[in-house]
């Protein structure tokens, strides 16, 4: 990601061909290389101006390096704090969506906090004090809960958590939908 200049991405200098003879001048934080000191100093002077905006946070009046580092921090934070199992869910929601950003954020938050996602890791309660780490395999829409629960009962399967633990398959309905989950190996 590159910081914004005037609300538009500022392209990095094209990389120099490898193995080219001659001195190279490199900007440390972007690894951009220049053939001449004049090109390098002109770019460095531009980067030191407080005219840059972080694309991720919208922070403005930063130097290029400050905006670059802030974007890297946000990207790392997102990797750590935003689980991959929510990516598909949120991307499907925002793709071609024209509602306001505030409403979109609220809708995404509501979706994430009220529904399970495939591959989501969570704890399955098997009694008052026993929790098993599980991974969601399938999420069934709430509208079909009653039909599927009746199907399960009619085909002779047992809904007991202990039997399901033995079968390595769980079904639960805790306000976020009917799910099938598999225990995680520790």
mmCIF file of C-alpha atoms in Angstrom:
data_model
loop_
_atom_site.group_PDB
_atom_site.id
_atom_site.type_symbol
_atom_site.label_atom_id
_atom_site.label_comp_id
_atom_site.label_asym_id
_atom_site.label_seq_id
_atom_site.Cartn_x
_atom_site.Cartn_y
_atom_site.Cartn_z
ATOM 1 C CA UNK A 1 0.000 0.000 0.000
ATOM 2 C CA UNK A 2 1.199 3.452 -0.777
ATOM 3 C CA UNK A 3 0.149 6.647 1.023
ATOM 4 C CA UNK A 4 -2.211 9.067 -0.670
ATOM 5 C CA UNK A 5 -1.266 12.422 -2.126
ATOM 6 C CA UNK A 6 -4.314 14.629 -2.614
ATOM 7 C CA UNK A 7 -6.691 11.683 -2.068
ATOM 8 C CA UNK A 8 -5.018 9.713 -4.863
ATOM 9 C CA UNK A 9 -2.452 6.913 -4.622
ATOM 10 C CA UNK A 10 1.072 8.091 -5.378
ATOM 11 C CA UNK A 11 2.887 5.504 -7.496
ATOM 12 C CA UNK A 12 6.294 4.257 -6.398
ATOM 13 C CA UNK A 13 9.206 4.638 -8.789
ATOM 14 C CA UNK A 14 9.570 1.721 -11.188
ATOM 15 C CA UNK A 15 12.217 -0.755 -10.051
ATOM 16 C CA UNK A 16 15.594 -0.603 -11.751
ATOM 17 C CA UNK A 17 16.621 -3.687 -13.714
ATOM 18 C CA UNK A 18 18.648 -6.124 -11.578
ATOM 19 C CA UNK A 19 22.367 -6.355 -12.213
ATOM 20 C CA UNK A 20 22.577 -2.913 -13.794
ATOM 21 C CA UNK A 21 26.007 -1.344 -13.245
ATOM 22 C CA UNK A 22 26.364 1.963 -11.480
ATOM 23 C CA UNK A 23 25.535 3.580 -8.208
ATOM 24 C CA UNK A 24 22.007 3.263 -6.839
ATOM 25 C CA UNK A 25 20.320 5.582 -4.403
ATOM 26 C CA UNK A 26 17.673 3.812 -2.307
ATOM 27 C CA UNK A 27 14.905 5.266 -0.159
ATOM 28 C CA UNK A 28 14.936 3.016 2.922
ATOM 29 C CA UNK A 29 11.225 2.684 3.769
ATOM 30 C CA UNK A 30 9.973 2.078 0.202
ATOM 31 C CA UNK A 31 13.076 0.403 -1.233
ATOM 32 C CA UNK A 32 12.745 2.633 -4.327
ATOM 33 C CA UNK A 33 16.026 2.850 -6.229
ATOM 34 C CA UNK A 34 17.243 5.777 -8.346
ATOM 35 C CA UNK A 35 20.144 6.074 -10.754
ATOM 36 C CA UNK A 36 21.020 9.677 -9.938
ATOM 37 C CA UNK A 37 21.391 11.566 -6.709
ATOM 38 C CA UNK A 38 19.169 14.365 -8.121
ATOM 39 C CA UNK A 39 16.185 12.006 -8.684
ATOM 40 C CA UNK A 40 16.715 10.480 -5.258
ATOM 41 C CA UNK A 41 16.926 13.840 -3.461
ATOM 42 C CA UNK A 42 13.915 15.243 -5.337
ATOM 43 C CA UNK A 43 11.806 12.235 -4.305
ATOM 44 C CA UNK A 44 13.138 12.311 -0.742
ATOM 45 C CA UNK A 45 12.329 16.027 -0.460
ATOM 46 C CA UNK A 46 8.790 15.342 -1.674
ATOM 47 C CA UNK A 47 8.446 12.466 0.812
ATOM 48 C CA UNK A 48 9.540 14.697 3.719
ATOM 49 C CA UNK A 49 6.742 17.214 3.089
ATOM 50 C CA UNK A 50 3.713 16.988 5.398
ATOM 51 C CA UNK A 51 1.261 16.467 2.533
ATOM 52 C CA UNK A 52 0.634 12.715 2.770
ATOM 53 C CA UNK A 53 -2.437 10.844 3.993
ATOM 54 C CA UNK A 54 -2.624 7.320 5.376
ATOM 55 C CA UNK A 55 -4.934 5.336 3.093
ATOM 56 C CA UNK A 56 -6.090 3.080 5.935
ATOM 57 C CA UNK A 57 -6.845 5.589 8.705
ATOM 58 C CA UNK A 58 -7.328 8.862 6.849
ATOM 59 C CA UNK A 59 -4.693 10.578 9.010
ATOM 60 C CA UNK A 60 -3.377 13.553 7.073
ATOM 61 C CA UNK A 61 -0.486 16.025 7.143
ATOM 62 C CA UNK A 62 2.023 13.234 7.554
ATOM 63 C CA UNK A 63 5.361 12.686 5.875
ATOM 64 C CA UNK A 64 5.438 9.829 3.392
ATOM 65 C CA UNK A 65 7.384 7.665 5.837
ATOM 66 C CA UNK A 66 4.899 8.322 8.680
ATOM 67 C CA UNK A 67 1.928 7.500 6.432
ATOM 68 C CA UNK A 68 3.741 4.397 5.095
ATOM 69 C CA UNK A 69 4.503 3.127 8.605
ATOM 70 C CA UNK A 70 0.956 3.816 9.810
ATOM 71 C CA UNK A 71 -0.422 1.793 6.890
ATOM 72 C CA UNK A 72 1.928 -1.080 7.719
ATOM 73 C CA UNK A 73 0.794 -0.998 11.372
ATOM 74 C CA UNK A 74 -2.882 -1.047 10.373
ATOM 75 C CA UNK A 75 -2.281 -3.920 7.941
ATOM 76 C CA UNK A 76 -0.540 -5.938 10.677
ATOM 77 C CA UNK A 77 -3.274 -5.127 13.174
ATOM 78 C CA UNK A 78 -5.932 -6.257 10.716
ATOM 79 C CA UNK A 79 -4.083 -9.530 10.133
ATOM 80 C CA UNK A 80 -3.973 -10.132 13.884
ATOM 81 C CA UNK A 81 -7.399 -8.831 14.872
ATOM 82 C CA UNK A 82 -9.614 -9.658 11.883
ATOM 83 C CA UNK A 83 -9.935 -13.434 11.501
ATOM 84 C CA UNK A 84 -9.833 -14.832 7.978
ATOM 85 C CA UNK A 85 -13.177 -16.590 8.415
ATOM 86 C CA UNK A 86 -14.927 -13.198 8.320
ATOM 87 C CA UNK A 87 -13.281 -12.060 5.075
ATOM 88 C CA UNK A 88 -15.707 -13.792 2.686
ATOM 89 C CA UNK A 89 -18.721 -12.701 4.735
ATOM 90 C CA UNK A 90 -17.697 -9.036 4.795
ATOM 91 C CA UNK A 91 -16.440 -8.916 1.198
ATOM 92 C CA UNK A 92 -19.735 -10.326 -0.083
ATOM 93 C CA UNK A 93 -21.552 -7.696 1.952
ATOM 94 C CA UNK A 94 -19.559 -4.688 0.709
ATOM 95 C CA UNK A 95 -19.129 -5.746 -2.927
ATOM 96 C CA UNK A 96 -21.097 -3.316 -5.141
ATOM 97 C CA UNK A 97 -22.809 -1.889 -2.073
ATOM 98 C CA UNK A 98 -23.808 1.767 -2.305
ATOM 99 C CA UNK A 99 -25.021 2.477 1.232
ATOM 100 C CA UNK A 100 -23.113 4.947 3.385
ATOM 101 C CA UNK A 101 -19.877 3.783 4.989
ATOM 102 C CA UNK A 102 -21.339 4.233 8.475
ATOM 103 C CA UNK A 103 -24.344 2.009 7.674
ATOM 104 C CA UNK A 104 -22.070 -0.527 5.971
ATOM 105 C CA UNK A 105 -19.806 -0.722 9.037
ATOM 106 C CA UNK A 106 -22.863 -1.162 11.284
ATOM 107 C CA UNK A 107 -24.258 -3.908 9.030
ATOM 108 C CA UNK A 108 -20.899 -5.721 8.906
ATOM 109 C CA UNK A 109 -20.512 -5.500 12.681
ATOM 110 C CA UNK A 110 -24.033 -6.858 13.196
ATOM 111 C CA UNK A 111 -23.363 -9.729 10.766
ATOM 112 C CA UNK A 112 -20.076 -10.645 12.437
ATOM 113 C CA UNK A 113 -21.411 -10.427 15.983
ATOM 114 C CA UNK A 114 -24.719 -12.238 15.437
ATOM 115 C CA UNK A 115 -23.859 -15.063 13.008
ATOM 116 C CA UNK A 116 -21.346 -17.838 12.849
ATOM 117 C CA UNK A 117 -18.963 -18.094 9.888
ATOM 118 C CA UNK A 118 -17.537 -21.211 8.260
ATOM 119 C CA UNK A 119 -14.039 -21.932 9.655
ATOM 120 C CA UNK A 120 -14.707 -19.719 12.685
ATOM 121 C CA UNK A 121 -13.003 -21.030 15.787
ATOM 122 C CA UNK A 122 -15.011 -20.896 18.994
ATOM 123 C CA UNK A 123 -15.722 -22.752 22.215
ATOM 124 C CA UNK A 124 -18.492 -25.329 22.472
ATOM 125 C CA UNK A 125 -20.096 -25.645 25.880
ATOM 126 C CA UNK A 126 -20.552 -29.297 26.863
ATOM 127 C CA UNK A 127 -21.846 -28.781 30.367
ATOM 128 C CA UNK A 128 -21.667 -26.088 32.959
ATOM 129 C CA UNK A 129 -17.895 -25.871 33.128
ATOM 130 C CA UNK A 130 -16.558 -27.861 30.179
ATOM 131 C CA UNK A 131 -15.636 -26.092 26.934
ATOM 132 C CA UNK A 132 -14.263 -27.695 23.783
ATOM 133 C CA UNK A 133 -12.502 -25.659 21.086
ATOM 134 C CA UNK A 134 -14.325 -26.254 17.787
ATOM 135 C CA UNK A 135 -14.223 -25.064 14.190
ATOM 136 C CA UNK A 136 -17.491 -24.282 12.382
ATOM 137 C CA UNK A 137 -18.024 -26.561 9.371
ATOM 138 C CA UNK A 138 -21.505 -25.586 8.180
ATOM 139 C CA UNK A 139 -23.893 -22.770 9.089
ATOM 140 C CA UNK A 140 -27.581 -23.473 8.507
ATOM 141 C CA UNK A 141 -29.906 -20.461 8.093
ATOM 142 C CA UNK A 142 -32.204 -19.915 11.070
ATOM 143 C CA UNK A 143 -35.323 -20.249 8.878
ATOM 144 C CA UNK A 144 -34.551 -23.932 8.348
ATOM 145 C CA UNK A 145 -33.748 -24.733 11.979
ATOM 146 C CA UNK A 146 -37.085 -26.328 12.829
ATOM 147 C CA UNK A 147 -37.176 -28.451 9.644
ATOM 148 C CA UNK A 148 -33.627 -29.741 10.100
ATOM 149 C CA UNK A 149 -34.062 -30.389 13.815
ATOM 150 C CA UNK A 150 -37.163 -32.466 13.001
ATOM 151 C CA UNK A 151 -35.189 -34.330 10.288
ATOM 152 C CA UNK A 152 -32.405 -35.165 12.734
ATOM 153 C CA UNK A 153 -34.878 -36.471 15.332
ATOM 154 C CA UNK A 154 -36.789 -38.525 12.760
ATOM 155 C CA UNK A 155 -33.707 -40.263 11.367
ATOM 156 C CA UNK A 156 -32.842 -41.654 14.797
ATOM 157 C CA UNK A 157 -29.801 -39.513 15.620
ATOM 158 C CA UNK A 158 -29.253 -38.400 19.181
ATOM 159 C CA UNK A 159 -28.934 -34.721 20.088
ATOM 160 C CA UNK A 160 -26.974 -35.413 23.271
ATOM 161 C CA UNK A 161 -23.712 -33.402 23.409
ATOM 162 C CA UNK A 162 -21.798 -36.415 24.722
ATOM 163 C CA UNK A 163 -22.884 -38.597 21.778
ATOM 164 C CA UNK A 164 -22.098 -35.809 19.341
ATOM 165 C CA UNK A 165 -18.669 -35.362 20.923
ATOM 166 C CA UNK A 166 -17.997 -39.019 20.277
ATOM 167 C CA UNK A 167 -19.119 -38.578 16.681
ATOM 168 C CA UNK A 168 -16.911 -35.455 16.371
ATOM 169 C CA UNK A 169 -19.900 -33.440 15.155
ATOM 170 C CA UNK A 170 -21.822 -30.785 17.069
ATOM 171 C CA UNK A 171 -25.104 -29.009 16.432
ATOM 172 C CA UNK A 172 -26.035 -25.964 18.461
ATOM 173 C CA UNK A 173 -28.402 -23.046 18.319
ATOM 174 C CA UNK A 174 -27.340 -20.137 20.524
ATOM 175 C CA UNK A 175 -28.942 -17.189 18.755
ATOM 176 C CA UNK A 176 -26.392 -17.164 15.929
ATOM 177 C CA UNK A 177 -27.802 -20.049 13.898
ATOM 178 C CA UNK A 178 -27.664 -23.814 13.706
ATOM 179 C CA UNK A 179 -24.107 -24.957 13.144
ATOM 180 C CA UNK A 180 -22.080 -28.076 12.602
ATOM 181 C CA UNK A 181 -18.657 -27.932 14.240
ATOM 182 C CA UNK A 182 -15.690 -30.216 14.637
ATOM 183 C CA UNK A 183 -13.456 -30.349 17.736
ATOM 184 C CA UNK A 184 -9.985 -28.883 17.306
ATOM 185 C CA UNK A 185 -6.914 -30.928 18.091
ATOM 186 C CA UNK A 186 -4.781 -29.185 20.698
#
